[in-house]
Short mmCIF file of C-alpha atoms (C1' of nucleotides) in Angstrom, two decimals:
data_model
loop_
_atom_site.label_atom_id
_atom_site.label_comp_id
_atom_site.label_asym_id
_atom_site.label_seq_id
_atom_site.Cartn_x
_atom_site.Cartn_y
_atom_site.Cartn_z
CA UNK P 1 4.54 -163.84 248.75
CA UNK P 2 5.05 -165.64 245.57
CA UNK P 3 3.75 -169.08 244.77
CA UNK P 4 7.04 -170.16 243.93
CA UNK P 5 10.40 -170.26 245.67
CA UNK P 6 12.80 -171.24 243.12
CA UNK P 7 13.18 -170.97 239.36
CA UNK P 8 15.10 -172.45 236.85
CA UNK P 9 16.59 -170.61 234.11
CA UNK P 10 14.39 -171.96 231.39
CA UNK P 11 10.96 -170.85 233.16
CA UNK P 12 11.90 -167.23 234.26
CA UNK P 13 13.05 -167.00 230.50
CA UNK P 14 9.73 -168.47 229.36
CA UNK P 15 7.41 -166.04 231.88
CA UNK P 16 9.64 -162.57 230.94
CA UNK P 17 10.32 -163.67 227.19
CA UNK P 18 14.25 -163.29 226.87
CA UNK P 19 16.71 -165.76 226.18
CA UNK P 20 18.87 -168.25 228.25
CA UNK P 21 21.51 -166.20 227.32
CA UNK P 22 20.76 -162.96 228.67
CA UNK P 23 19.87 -164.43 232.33
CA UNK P 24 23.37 -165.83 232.28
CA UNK P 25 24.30 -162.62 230.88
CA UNK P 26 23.13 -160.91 233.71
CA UNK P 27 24.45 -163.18 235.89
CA UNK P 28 27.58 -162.65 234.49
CA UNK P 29 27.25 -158.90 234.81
CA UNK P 30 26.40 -159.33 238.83
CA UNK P 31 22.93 -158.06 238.34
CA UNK P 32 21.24 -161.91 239.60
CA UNK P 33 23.31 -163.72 241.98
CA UNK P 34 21.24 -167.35 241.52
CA UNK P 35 22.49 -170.44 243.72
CA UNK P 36 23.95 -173.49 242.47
CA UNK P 37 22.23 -177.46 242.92
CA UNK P 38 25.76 -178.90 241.41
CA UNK P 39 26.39 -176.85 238.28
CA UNK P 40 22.93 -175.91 237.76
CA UNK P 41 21.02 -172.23 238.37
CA UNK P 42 18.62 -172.13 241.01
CA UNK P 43 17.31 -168.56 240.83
CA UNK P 44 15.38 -167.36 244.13
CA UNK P 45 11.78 -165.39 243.93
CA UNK P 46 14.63 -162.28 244.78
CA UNK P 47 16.46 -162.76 241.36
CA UNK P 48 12.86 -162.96 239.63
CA UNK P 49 11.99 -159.74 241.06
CA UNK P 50 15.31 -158.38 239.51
CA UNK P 51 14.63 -159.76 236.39
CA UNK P 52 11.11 -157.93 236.47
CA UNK P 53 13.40 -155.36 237.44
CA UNK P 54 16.22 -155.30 234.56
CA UNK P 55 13.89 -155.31 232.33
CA UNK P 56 11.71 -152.37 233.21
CA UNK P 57 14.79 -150.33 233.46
CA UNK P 58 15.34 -151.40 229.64
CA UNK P 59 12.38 -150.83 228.45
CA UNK P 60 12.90 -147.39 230.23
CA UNK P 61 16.35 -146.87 228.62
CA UNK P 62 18.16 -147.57 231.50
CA UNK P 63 21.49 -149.42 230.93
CA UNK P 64 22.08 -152.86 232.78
CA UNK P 65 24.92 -150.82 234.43
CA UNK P 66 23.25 -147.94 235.56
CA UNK P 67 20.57 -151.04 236.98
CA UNK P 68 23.63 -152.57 238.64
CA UNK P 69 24.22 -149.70 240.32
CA UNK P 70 20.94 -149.38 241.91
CA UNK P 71 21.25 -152.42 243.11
CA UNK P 72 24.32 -152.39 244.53
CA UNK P 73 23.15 -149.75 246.74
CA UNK P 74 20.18 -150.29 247.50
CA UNK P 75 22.11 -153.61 249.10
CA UNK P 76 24.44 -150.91 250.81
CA UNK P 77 21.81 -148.57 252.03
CA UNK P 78 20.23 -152.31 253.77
CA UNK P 79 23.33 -152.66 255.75
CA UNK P 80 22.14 -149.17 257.24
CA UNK P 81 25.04 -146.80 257.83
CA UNK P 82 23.98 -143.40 257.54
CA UNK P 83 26.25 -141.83 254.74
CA UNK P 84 24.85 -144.76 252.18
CA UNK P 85 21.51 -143.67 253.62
CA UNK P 86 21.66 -140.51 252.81
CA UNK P 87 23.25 -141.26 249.47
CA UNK P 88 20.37 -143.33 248.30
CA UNK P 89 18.33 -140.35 249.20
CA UNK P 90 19.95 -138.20 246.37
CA UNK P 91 20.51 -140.85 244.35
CA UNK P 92 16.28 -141.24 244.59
CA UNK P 93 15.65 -137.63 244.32
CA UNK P 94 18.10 -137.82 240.77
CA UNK P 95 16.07 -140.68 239.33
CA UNK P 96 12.90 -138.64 239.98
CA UNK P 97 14.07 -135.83 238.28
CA UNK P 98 15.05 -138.17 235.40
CA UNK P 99 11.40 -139.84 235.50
CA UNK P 100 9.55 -136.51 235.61
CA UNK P 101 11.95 -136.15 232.16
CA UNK P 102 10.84 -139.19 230.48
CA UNK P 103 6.75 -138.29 231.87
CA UNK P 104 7.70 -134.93 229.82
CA UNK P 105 9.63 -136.28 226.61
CA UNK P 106 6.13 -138.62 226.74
CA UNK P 107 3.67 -136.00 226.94
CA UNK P 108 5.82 -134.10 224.32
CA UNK P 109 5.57 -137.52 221.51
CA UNK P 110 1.66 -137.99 222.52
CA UNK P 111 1.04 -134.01 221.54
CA UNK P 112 2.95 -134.75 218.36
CA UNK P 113 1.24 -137.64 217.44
CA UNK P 114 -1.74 -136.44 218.07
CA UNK P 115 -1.45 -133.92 215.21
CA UNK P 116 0.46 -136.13 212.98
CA UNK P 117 -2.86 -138.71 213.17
CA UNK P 118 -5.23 -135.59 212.73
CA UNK P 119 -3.04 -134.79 209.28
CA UNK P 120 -3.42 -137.91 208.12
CA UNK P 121 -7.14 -138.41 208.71
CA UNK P 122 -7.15 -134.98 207.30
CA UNK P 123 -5.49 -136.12 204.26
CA UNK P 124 -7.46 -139.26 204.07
CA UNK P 125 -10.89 -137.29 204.16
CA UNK P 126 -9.03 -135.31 201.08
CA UNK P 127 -8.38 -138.21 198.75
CA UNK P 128 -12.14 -139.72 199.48
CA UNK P 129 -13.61 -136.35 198.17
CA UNK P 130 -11.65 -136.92 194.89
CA UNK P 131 -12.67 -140.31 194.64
CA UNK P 132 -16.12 -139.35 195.30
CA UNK P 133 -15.64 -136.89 192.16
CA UNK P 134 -14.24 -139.35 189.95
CA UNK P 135 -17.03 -141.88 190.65
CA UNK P 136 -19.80 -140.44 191.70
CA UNK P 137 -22.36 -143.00 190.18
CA UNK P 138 -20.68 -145.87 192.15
CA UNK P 139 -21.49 -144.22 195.93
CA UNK P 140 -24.14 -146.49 196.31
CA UNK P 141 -22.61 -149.41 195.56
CA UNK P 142 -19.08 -148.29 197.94
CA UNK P 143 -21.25 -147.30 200.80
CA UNK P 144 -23.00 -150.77 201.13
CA UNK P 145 -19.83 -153.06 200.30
CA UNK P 146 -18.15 -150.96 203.19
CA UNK P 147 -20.51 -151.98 205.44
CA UNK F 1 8.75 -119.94 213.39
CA UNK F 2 12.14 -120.12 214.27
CA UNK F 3 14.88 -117.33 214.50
CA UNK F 4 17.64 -118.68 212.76
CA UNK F 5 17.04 -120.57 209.46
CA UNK F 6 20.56 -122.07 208.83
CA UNK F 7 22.68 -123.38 211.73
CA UNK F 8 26.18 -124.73 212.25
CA UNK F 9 27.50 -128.06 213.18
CA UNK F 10 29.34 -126.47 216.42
CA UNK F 11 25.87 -124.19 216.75
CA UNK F 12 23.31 -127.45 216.77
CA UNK F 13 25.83 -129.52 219.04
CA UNK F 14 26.36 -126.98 221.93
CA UNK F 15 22.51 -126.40 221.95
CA UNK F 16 21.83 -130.01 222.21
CA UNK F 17 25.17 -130.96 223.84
CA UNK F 18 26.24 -133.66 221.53
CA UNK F 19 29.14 -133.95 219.65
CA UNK F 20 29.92 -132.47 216.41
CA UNK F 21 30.95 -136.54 215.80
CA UNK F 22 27.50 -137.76 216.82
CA UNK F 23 25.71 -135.14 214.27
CA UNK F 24 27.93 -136.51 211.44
CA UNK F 25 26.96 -140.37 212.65
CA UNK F 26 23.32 -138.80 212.29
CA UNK F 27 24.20 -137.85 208.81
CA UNK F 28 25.39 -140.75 207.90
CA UNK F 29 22.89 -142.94 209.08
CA UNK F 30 20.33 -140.18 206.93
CA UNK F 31 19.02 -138.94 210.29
CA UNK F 32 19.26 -135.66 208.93
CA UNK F 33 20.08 -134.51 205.27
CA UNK F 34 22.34 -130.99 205.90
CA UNK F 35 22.95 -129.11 202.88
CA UNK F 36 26.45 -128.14 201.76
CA UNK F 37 28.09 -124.88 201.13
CA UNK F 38 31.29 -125.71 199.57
CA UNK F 39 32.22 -128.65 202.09
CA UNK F 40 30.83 -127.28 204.85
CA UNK F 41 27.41 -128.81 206.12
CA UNK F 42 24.87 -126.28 206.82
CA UNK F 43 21.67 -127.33 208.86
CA UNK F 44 18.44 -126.12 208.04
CA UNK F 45 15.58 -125.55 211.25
CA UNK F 46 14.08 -128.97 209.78
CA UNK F 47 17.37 -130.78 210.33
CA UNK F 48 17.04 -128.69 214.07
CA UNK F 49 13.55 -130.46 214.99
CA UNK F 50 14.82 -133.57 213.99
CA UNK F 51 18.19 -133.83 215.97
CA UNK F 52 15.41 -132.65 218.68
CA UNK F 53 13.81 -135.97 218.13
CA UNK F 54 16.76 -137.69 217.61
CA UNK F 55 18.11 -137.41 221.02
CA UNK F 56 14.28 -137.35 222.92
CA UNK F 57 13.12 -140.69 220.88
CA UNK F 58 17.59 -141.85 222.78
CA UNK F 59 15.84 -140.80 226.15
CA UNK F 60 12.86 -142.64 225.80
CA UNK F 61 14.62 -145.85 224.60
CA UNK F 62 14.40 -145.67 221.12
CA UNK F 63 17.16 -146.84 218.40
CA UNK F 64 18.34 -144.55 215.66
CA UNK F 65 17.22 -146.97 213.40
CA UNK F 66 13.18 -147.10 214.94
CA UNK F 67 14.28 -143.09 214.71
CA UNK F 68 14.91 -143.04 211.05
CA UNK F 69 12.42 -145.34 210.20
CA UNK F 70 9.48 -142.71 211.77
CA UNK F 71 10.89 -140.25 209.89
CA UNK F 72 11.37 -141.94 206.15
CA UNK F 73 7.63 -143.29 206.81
CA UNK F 74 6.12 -139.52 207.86
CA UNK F 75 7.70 -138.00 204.93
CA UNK F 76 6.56 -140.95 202.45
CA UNK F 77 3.47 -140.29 204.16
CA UNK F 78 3.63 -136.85 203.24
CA UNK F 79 3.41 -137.56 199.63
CA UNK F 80 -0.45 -138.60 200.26
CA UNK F 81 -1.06 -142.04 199.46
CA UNK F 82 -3.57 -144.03 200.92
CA UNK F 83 -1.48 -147.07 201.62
CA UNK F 84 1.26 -144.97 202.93
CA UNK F 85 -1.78 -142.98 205.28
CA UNK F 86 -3.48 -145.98 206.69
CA UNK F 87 0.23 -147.49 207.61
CA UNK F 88 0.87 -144.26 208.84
CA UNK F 89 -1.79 -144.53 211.24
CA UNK F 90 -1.47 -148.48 212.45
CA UNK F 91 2.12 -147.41 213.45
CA UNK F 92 0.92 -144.38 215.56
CA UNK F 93 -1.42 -146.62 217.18
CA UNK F 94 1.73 -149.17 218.38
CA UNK F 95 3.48 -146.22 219.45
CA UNK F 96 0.60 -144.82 221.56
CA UNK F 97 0.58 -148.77 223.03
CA UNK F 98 4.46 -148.03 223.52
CA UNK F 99 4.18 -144.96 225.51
CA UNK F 100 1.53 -146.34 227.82
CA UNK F 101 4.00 -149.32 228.62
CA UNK F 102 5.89 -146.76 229.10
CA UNK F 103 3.38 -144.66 231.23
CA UNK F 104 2.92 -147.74 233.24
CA UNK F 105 6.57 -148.53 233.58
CA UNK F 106 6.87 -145.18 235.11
CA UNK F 107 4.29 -145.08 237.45
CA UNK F 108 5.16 -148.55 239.26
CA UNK F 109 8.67 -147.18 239.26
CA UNK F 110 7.69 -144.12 240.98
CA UNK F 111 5.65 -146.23 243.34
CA UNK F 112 8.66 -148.41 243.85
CA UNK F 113 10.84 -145.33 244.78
CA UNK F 114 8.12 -143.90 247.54
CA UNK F 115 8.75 -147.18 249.59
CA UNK F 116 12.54 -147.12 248.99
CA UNK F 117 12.46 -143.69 250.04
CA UNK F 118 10.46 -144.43 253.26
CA UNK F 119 12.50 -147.31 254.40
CA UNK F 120 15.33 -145.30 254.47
CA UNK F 121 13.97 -142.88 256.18
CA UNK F 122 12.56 -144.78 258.39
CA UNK F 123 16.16 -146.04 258.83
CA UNK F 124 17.52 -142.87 259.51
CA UNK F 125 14.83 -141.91 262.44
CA UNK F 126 16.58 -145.00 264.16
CA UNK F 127 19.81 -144.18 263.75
CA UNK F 128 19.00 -140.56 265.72
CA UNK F 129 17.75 -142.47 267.87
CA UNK F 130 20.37 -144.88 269.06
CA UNK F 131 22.48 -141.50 268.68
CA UNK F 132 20.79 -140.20 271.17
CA UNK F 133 20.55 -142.83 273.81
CA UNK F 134 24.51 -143.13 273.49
CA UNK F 135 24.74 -139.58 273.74
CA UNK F 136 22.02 -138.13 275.94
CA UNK F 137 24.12 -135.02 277.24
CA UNK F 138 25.35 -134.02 273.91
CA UNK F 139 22.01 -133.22 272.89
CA UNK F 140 21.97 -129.43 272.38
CA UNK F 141 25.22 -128.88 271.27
CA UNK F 142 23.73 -131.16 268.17
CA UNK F 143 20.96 -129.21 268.02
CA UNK F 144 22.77 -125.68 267.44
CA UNK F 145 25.31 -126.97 265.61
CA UNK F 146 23.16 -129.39 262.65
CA UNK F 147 21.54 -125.47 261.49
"C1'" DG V 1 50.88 -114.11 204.91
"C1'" DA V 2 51.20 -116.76 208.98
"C1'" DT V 3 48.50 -118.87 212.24
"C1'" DA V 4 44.81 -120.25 214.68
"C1'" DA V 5 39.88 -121.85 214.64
"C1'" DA V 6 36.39 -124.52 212.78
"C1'" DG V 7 35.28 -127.59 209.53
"C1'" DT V 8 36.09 -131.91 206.71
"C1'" DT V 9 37.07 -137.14 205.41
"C1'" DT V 10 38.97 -141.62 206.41
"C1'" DA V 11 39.51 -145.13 209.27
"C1'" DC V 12 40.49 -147.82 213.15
"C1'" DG V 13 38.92 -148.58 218.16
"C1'" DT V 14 35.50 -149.51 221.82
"C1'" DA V 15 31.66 -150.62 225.16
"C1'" DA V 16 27.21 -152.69 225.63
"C1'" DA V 17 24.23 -156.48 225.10
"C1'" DC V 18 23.65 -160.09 223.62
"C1'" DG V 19 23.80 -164.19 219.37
"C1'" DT V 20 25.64 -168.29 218.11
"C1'" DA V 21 28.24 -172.27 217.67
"C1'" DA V 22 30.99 -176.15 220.02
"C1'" DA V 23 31.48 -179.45 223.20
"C1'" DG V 24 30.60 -181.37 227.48
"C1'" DT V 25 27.51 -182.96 231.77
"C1'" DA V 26 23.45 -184.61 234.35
"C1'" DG V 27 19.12 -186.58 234.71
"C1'" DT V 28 15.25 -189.31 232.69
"C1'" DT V 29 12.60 -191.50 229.37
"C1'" DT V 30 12.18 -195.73 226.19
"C1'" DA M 1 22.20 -198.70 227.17
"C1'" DA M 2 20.84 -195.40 223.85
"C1'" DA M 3 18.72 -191.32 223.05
"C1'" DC M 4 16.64 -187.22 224.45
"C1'" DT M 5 16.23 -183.07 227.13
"C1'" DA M 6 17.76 -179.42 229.84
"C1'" DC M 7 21.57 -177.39 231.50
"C1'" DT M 8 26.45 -175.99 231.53
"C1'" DT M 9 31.11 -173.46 230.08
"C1'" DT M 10 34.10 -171.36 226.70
"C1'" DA M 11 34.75 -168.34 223.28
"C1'" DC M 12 34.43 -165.95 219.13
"C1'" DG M 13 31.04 -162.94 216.31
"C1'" DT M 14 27.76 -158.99 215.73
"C1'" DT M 15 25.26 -154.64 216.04
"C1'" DT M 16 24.73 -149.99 217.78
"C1'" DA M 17 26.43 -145.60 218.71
"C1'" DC M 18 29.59 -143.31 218.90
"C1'" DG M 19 35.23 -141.96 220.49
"C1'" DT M 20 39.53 -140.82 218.85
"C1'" DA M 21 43.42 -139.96 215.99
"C1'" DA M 22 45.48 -138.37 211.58
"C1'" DA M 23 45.80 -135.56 207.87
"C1'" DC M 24 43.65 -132.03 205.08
"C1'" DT M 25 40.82 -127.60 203.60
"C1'" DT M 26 38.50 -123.34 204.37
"C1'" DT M 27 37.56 -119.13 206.91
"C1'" DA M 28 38.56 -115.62 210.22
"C1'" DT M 29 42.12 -112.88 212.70
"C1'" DC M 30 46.31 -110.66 213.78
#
DNA sequence: GATAAAGTTTACGTAAACGTAAAGTAGTTT
DNA sequence: AAACTACTTTACGTTTACGTAAACTTTATC
């Protein structure tokens, strides 16, 4: 349960750090569906969790379409007829694939940067020899002022 | 070591299944720097690795432009300066902090997808069910006929 | 030597995801 | 009541990452 039950626009764009704009963007785009006091937004503790939501999926590269579309149905597959049942089924198993991608393009970049760091501190252990060379009578001082 | 050395437009976009179009974008944005042989652009196994993490860096999120700017920095770092190094190495260290948000991102979404994927399950078991109370004599003609 | 196949440049078009004014409303603080 | 603050709608602008069409050249094939 969260603390709160309603939002306004202002705070959920204060605690997930994106604009005014994009909520109503999203809104816009049928991804929140937030009530009305008057003309004003009142977003429930549902639409926050979407937010949270939407903006995962971006940070995953997922498109705010492709996030509509889970959502949509996942709203379906609540009503609970079997055919969107067994659609969100594959649909889950296709995202998993897609997931053990990304966990694979990851492990991929973190090997490569791995060796990219050891050629630069390789590198950087090169140019301190030569500077050692050039100056040798100053190690003393270097070594201390480092500290 | 690669086998080819040299590769085609048409060659590098059916491996990679992009568009010749989206190779030329790369070009222009100095994603990649083909040679020419006449007009013709020919693509050396450098230009190959780096269309490679062209379109992983798309998967994971990134921009061409976050893209191109790894890539100018790694080969200014390549030139050895110390500046350059130590810059070199700050920025691996955001990316590693990227990846983990990423790891994290994953993981919760994975977690996420288990539940999903046991509430409709669990959805489905009570749909047999019902089936079956409606249709008690039915039973193993179902049976046979669902393998 | 015609013709198709693959390549090229130039340039306008488009979808996504907002940014950014402009101008108005609703509540509330002084 | 005037001013401030937070919110609203409308609407045009912008960036990214290409798609798509037109018109042309070069290379391979019949």
């Amino acid at each position: 349960m969260d603390i709160k039950q309603t939002y306004s626009i202002s705070e959920l764009a204060k605690e997930f750090d994106v604009t005014t704009r994009s909520i109503r963007f999203y809104e816009d785009q049928e991804l929140l569906r937030p009530t009305r006091r008057g003309q004003t937004r009142i977003f429930s503790s549902k639409d926050r969790v979407r937010l949270k939501l939407i903006l995962r999926g971006k940070r995953m590269g997922f498109s705010l379409a492709e996030t509509k579309e889970l959502f949509d149905l996942w709203d379906e597959t609540l009503s609970g007829n079997e055919k969107q049942l067994l659609k969100m089924l594959t649909i889950l198993e296709n995202k998993r694939a897609q997931l053990e991608q990304q966990k694979n393009d990851i492990a991929q970049a973190e090997m490569e940067m791995d060796t990219a760091e050891a050629r630069c501190r390789e590198a950087l252990a090169e140019l301190q020899k030569k500077k050692k060379q050039q100056a040798p009578a100053k190690e003393e001082a270097r070594q201390t002022a480092e500290n």
